Coordinates of C-alpha atoms and ligand atoms in Angstrom, one line a residue:
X4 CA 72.8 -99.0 101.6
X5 CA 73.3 -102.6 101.0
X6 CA 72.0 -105.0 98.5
X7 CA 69.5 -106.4 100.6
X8 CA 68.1 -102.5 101.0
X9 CA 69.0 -101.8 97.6
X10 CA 66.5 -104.7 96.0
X11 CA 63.9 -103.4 98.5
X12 CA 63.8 -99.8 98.3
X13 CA 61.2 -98.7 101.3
X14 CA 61.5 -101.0 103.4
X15 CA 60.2 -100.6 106.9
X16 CA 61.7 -99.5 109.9
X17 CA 61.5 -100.7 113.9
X18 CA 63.1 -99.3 116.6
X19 CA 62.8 -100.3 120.0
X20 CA 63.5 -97.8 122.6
X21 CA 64.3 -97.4 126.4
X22 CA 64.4 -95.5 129.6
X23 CA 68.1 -93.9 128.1
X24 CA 66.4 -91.9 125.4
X25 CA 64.1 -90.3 128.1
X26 CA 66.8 -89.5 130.2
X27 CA 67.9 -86.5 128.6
X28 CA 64.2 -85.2 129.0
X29 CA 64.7 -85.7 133.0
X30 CA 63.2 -89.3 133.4
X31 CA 65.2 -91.7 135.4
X32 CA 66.5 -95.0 133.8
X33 CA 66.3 -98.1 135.9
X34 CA 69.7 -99.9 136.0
X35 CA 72.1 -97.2 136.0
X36 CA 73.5 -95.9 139.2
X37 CA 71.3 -93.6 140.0
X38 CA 68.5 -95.3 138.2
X39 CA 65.0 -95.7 139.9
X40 CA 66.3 -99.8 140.6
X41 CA 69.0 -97.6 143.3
X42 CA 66.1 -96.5 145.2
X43 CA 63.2 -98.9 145.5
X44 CA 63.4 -102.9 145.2
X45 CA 61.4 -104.5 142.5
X46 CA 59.8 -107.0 144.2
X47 CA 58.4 -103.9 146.3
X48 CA 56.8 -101.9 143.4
X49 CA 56.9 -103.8 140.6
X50 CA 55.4 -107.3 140.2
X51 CA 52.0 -108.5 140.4
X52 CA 52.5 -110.2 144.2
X53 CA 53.7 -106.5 145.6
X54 CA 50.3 -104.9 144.2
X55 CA 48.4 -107.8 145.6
X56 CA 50.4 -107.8 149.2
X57 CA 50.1 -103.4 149.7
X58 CA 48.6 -101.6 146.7
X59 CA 48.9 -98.4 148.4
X60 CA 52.7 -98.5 148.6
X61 CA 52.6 -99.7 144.4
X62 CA 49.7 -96.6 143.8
X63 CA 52.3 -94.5 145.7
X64 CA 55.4 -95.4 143.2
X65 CA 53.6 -94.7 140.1
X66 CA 51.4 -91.5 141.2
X67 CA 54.8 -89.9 141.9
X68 CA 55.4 -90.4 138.4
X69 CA 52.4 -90.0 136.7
X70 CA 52.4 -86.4 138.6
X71 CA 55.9 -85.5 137.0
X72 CA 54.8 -86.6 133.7
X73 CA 51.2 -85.3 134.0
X74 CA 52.6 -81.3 135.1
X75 CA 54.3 -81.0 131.8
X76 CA 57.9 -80.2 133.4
X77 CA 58.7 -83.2 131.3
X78 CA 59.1 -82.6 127.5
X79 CA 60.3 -84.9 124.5
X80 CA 63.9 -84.0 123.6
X81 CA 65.6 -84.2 120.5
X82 CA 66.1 -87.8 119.7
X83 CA 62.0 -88.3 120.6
X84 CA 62.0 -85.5 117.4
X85 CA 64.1 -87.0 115.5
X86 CA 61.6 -90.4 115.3
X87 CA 58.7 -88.1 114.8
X88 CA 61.3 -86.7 111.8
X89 CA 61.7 -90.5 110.2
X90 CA 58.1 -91.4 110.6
X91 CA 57.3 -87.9 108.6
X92 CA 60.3 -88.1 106.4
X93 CA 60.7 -92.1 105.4
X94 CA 58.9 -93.4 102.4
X95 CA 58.2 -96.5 104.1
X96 CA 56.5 -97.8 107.0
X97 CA 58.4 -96.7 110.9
X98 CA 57.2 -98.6 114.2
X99 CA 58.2 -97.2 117.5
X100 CA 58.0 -100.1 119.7
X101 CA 58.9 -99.2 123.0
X102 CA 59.4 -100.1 126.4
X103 CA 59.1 -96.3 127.8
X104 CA 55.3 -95.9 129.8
X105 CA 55.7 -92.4 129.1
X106 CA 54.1 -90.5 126.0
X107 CA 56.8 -88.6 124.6
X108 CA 57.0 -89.9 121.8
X109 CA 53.5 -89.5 120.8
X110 CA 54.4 -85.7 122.1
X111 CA 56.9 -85.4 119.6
X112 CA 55.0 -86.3 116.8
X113 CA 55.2 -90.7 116.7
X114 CA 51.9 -91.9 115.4
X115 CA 52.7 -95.7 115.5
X116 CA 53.7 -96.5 119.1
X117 CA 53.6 -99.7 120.9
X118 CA 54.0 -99.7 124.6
X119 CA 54.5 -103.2 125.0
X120 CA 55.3 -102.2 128.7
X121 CA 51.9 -100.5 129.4
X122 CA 51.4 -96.6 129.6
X123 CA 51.6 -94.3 132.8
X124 CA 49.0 -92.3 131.9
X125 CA 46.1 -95.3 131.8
X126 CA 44.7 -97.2 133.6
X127 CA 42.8 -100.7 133.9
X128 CA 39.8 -102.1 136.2
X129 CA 41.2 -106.0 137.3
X130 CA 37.4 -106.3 137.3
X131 CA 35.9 -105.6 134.4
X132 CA 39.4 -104.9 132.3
X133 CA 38.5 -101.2 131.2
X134 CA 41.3 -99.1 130.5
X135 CA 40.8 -95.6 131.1
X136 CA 43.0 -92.4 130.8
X137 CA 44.2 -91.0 134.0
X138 CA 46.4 -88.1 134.9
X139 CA 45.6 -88.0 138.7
X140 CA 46.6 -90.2 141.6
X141 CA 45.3 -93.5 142.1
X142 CA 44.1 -95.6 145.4
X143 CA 42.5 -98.4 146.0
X144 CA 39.6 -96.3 147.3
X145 CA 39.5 -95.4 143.3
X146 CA 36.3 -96.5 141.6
X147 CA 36.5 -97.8 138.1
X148 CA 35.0 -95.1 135.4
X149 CA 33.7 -98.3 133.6
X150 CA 31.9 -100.5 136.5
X151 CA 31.9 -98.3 139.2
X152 CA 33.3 -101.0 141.4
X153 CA 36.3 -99.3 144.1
X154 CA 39.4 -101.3 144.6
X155 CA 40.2 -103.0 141.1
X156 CA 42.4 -99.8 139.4
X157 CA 45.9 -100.5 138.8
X158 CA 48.3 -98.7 136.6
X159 CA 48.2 -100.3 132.7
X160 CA 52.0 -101.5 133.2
X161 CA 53.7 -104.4 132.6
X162 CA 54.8 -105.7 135.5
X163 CA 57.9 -108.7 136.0
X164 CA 56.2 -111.9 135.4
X165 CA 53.4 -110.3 133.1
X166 CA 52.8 -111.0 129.4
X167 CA 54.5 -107.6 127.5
X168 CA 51.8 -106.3 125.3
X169 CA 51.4 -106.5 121.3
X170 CA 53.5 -109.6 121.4
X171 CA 52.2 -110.9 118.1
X172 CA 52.4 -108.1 116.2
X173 CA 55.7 -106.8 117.0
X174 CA 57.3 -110.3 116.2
X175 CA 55.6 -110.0 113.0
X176 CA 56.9 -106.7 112.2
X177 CA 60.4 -107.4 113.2
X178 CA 60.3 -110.6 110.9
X179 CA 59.8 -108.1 108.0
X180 CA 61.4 -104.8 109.0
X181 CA 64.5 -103.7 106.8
X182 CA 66.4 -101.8 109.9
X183 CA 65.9 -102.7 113.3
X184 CA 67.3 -99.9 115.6
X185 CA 67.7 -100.2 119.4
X186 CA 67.8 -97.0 121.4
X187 CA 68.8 -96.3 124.9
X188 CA 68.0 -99.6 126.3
X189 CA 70.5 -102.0 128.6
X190 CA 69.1 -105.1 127.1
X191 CA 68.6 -106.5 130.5
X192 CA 65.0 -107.4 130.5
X193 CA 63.5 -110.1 128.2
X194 CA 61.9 -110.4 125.7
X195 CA 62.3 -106.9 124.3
X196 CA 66.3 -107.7 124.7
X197 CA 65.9 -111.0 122.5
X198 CA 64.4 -109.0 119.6
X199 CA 67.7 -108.5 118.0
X200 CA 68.8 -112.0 117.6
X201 CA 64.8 -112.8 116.1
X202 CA 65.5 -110.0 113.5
X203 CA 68.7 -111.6 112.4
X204 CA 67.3 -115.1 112.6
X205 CA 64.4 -114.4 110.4
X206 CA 67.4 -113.2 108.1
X207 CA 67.5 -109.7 106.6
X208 CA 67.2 -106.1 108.0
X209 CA 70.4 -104.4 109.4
X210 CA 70.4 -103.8 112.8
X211 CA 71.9 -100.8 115.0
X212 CA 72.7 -100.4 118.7
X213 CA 72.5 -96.7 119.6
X214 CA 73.2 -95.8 123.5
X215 CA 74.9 -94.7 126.1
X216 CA 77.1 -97.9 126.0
X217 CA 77.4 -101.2 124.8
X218 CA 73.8 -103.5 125.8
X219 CA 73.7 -106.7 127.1
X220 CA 73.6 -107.6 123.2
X221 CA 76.1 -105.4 121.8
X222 CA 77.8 -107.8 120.0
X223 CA 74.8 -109.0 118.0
X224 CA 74.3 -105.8 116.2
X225 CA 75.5 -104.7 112.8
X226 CA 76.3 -101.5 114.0
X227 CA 77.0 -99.7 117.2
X228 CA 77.3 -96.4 118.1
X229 CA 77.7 -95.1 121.3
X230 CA 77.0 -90.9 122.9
X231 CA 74.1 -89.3 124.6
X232 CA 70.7 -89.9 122.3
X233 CA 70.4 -86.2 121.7
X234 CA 73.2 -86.3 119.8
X235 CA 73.6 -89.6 118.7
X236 CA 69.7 -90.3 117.4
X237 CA 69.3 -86.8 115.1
X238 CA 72.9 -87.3 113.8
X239 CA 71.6 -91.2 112.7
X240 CA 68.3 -90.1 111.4
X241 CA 69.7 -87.6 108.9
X242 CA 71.8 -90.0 107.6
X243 CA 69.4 -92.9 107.3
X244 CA 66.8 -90.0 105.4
X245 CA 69.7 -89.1 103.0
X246 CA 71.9 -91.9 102.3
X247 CA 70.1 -94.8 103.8
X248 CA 72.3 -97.6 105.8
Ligands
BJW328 C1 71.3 -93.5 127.7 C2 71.3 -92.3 128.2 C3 71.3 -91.2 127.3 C4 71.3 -93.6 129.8 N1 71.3 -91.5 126.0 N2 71.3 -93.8 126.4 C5 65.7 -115.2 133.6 C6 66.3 -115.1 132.4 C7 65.7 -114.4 131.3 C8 64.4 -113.8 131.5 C9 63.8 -113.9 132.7 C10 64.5 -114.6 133.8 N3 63.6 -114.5 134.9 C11 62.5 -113.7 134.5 C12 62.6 -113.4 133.2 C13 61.7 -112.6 132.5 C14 61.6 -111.1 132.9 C15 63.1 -110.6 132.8 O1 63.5 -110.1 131.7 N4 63.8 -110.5 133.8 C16 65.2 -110.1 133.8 C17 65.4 -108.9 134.7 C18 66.1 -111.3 134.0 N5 60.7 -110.4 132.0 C19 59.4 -110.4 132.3 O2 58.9 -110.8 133.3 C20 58.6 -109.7 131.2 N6 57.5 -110.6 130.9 C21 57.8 -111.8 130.3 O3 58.9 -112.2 130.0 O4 56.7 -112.6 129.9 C22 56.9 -113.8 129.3 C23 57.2 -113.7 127.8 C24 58.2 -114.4 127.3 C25 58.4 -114.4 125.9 C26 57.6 -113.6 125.1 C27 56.6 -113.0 125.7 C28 56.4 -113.0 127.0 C29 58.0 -108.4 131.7 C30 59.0 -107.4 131.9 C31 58.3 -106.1 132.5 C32 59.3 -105.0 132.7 N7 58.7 -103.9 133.5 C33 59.5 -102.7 133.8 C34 58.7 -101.9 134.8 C35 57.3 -101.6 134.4 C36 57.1 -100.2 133.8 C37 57.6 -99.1 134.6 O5 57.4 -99.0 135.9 O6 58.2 -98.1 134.1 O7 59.8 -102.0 132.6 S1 61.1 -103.1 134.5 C38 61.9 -101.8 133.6 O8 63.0 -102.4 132.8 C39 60.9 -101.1 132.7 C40 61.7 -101.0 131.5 O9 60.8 -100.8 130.4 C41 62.5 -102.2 131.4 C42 63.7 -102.1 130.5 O10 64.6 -101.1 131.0 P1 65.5 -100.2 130.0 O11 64.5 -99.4 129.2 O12 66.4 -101.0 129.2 O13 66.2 -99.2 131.0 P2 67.7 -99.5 131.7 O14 67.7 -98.6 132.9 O15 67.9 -100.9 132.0 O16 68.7 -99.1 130.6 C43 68.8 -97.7 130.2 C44 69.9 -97.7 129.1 O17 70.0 -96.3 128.7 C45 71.3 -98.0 129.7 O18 72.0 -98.9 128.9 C46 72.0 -96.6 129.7 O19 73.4 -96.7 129.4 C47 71.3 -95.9 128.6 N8 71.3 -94.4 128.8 N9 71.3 -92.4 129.6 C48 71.3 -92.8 125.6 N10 71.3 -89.9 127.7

């Protein structure tokens, strides 16, 4: 533990997380080669103008998803336990912020999660902007549970060009976090991958890269270290909860 930790004994934690740390649990990642970018286009499935120009083809993409997630072949692994562990385990305050739309964390026992990319499992009326759980398919013959109106249902994601969610708050925590930790994510997609450099601008937590291989941002982090999260993650966490960083 440093000095900074070391004048500030519970200091909280934030870690951002990624499609890598699901992988393990049989989700697909995006960029790598046989990530879920290898098969469909963005610009087909994931902006705003593709669910405006053929909704069905977008409600397609994310019901075949939603139905794997939703059947429970998918489970949380061990480095989704080993964040449930920390938030149990450490004196001070942990924040999963992450970009994952699937719930395994909160499966594995995370209480404070942000999905600041939207969750699979909800949904939200673009008319009257319910959200609404939803483990079934969508269409746009779908009416809204809130307003009854058909047509307006579209998966609560964050699409390119949309505002990520819980902007505010997650700068705030990561201006007063003690350890910022980044986990299975390529650091290819903005603004979750600039997080790093405003944790070291505002000037004191340490800061560790844990995935497959070196980010986009690698070289901005105090530490590195690089294996499948299963093993990687628990390994961290235990010495975090005994020894601090
Ligand atoms: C393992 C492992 C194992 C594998 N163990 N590790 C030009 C320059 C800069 C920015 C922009 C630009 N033009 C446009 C932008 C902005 C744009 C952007 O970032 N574009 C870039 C692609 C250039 N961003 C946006 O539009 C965002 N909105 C926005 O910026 O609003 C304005 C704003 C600005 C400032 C503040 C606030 C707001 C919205 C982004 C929305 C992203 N949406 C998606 C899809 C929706 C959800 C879904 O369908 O699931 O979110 S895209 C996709 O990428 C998904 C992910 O959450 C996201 C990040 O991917 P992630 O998690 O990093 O996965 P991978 O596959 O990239 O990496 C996996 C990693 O795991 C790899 O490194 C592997 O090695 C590793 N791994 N197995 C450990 N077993």
């Amino acid at each position: 533990m440093n000095e900074k930790t070391r004048e500030k004994p519970n200091p909280g934690i934030v870690v951002l997380t990624g499609a890598g740390i699901s992988r393990e649990s049989g989700l697909d990642t995006f960029r790598d080669a046989d990530g879920i970018w290898s098969r469909v286009r963005i610009e087909d499935v994931a902006t705003p103008e593709a669910f405006a120009r053929d909704p069905e083809r977008v409600h397609e993409f994310y019901n075949a998803r939603r139905a794997g997630l939703a059947a429970g072949e998918i489970v949380p692994n061990a480095a989704h336990a080993a964040l449930g562990r920390l938030e149990a385990e450490w004196p001070g305050g942990v924040l999963v912020v992450t970009q994952n739309i699937d719930d395994l964390h909160e499966r594995a026992g995370s209480r404070n999660v942000l999905h600041m990319h939207g969750e699979l499992l909800k949904v939200r009326c673009g008319f009257c902007d319910a959200q609404a759980a939803c483990t079934g398919d969508l269409g746009v013959d779908v009416a809204c549970p809130e307003c009854a109106v058909a047509g307006g249902l579209r998966p609560h994601v964050v699409w390119f060009g949309e505002m990520p969610l819980e902007m505010e708050r997650i700068y705030q925590v990561l201006e007063g976090c003690g350890l910022f930790l980044s986990i299975g994510t390529s650091g290819n997609v903005w603004p979750a991958a600039g997080f790093v450099a405003h944790v070291k601008q505002a000037g004191g937590a340490h800061t560790a890269e844990l995935n497959l291989e070196p980010s986009e941002g690698a070289v901005l982090f105090d530490e590195t270290l690089y294996g499948r999260a299963t093993i990687i993650v628990p390994a961290y966490i235990e010495k975090i909860l005994t020894a601090g960083w």
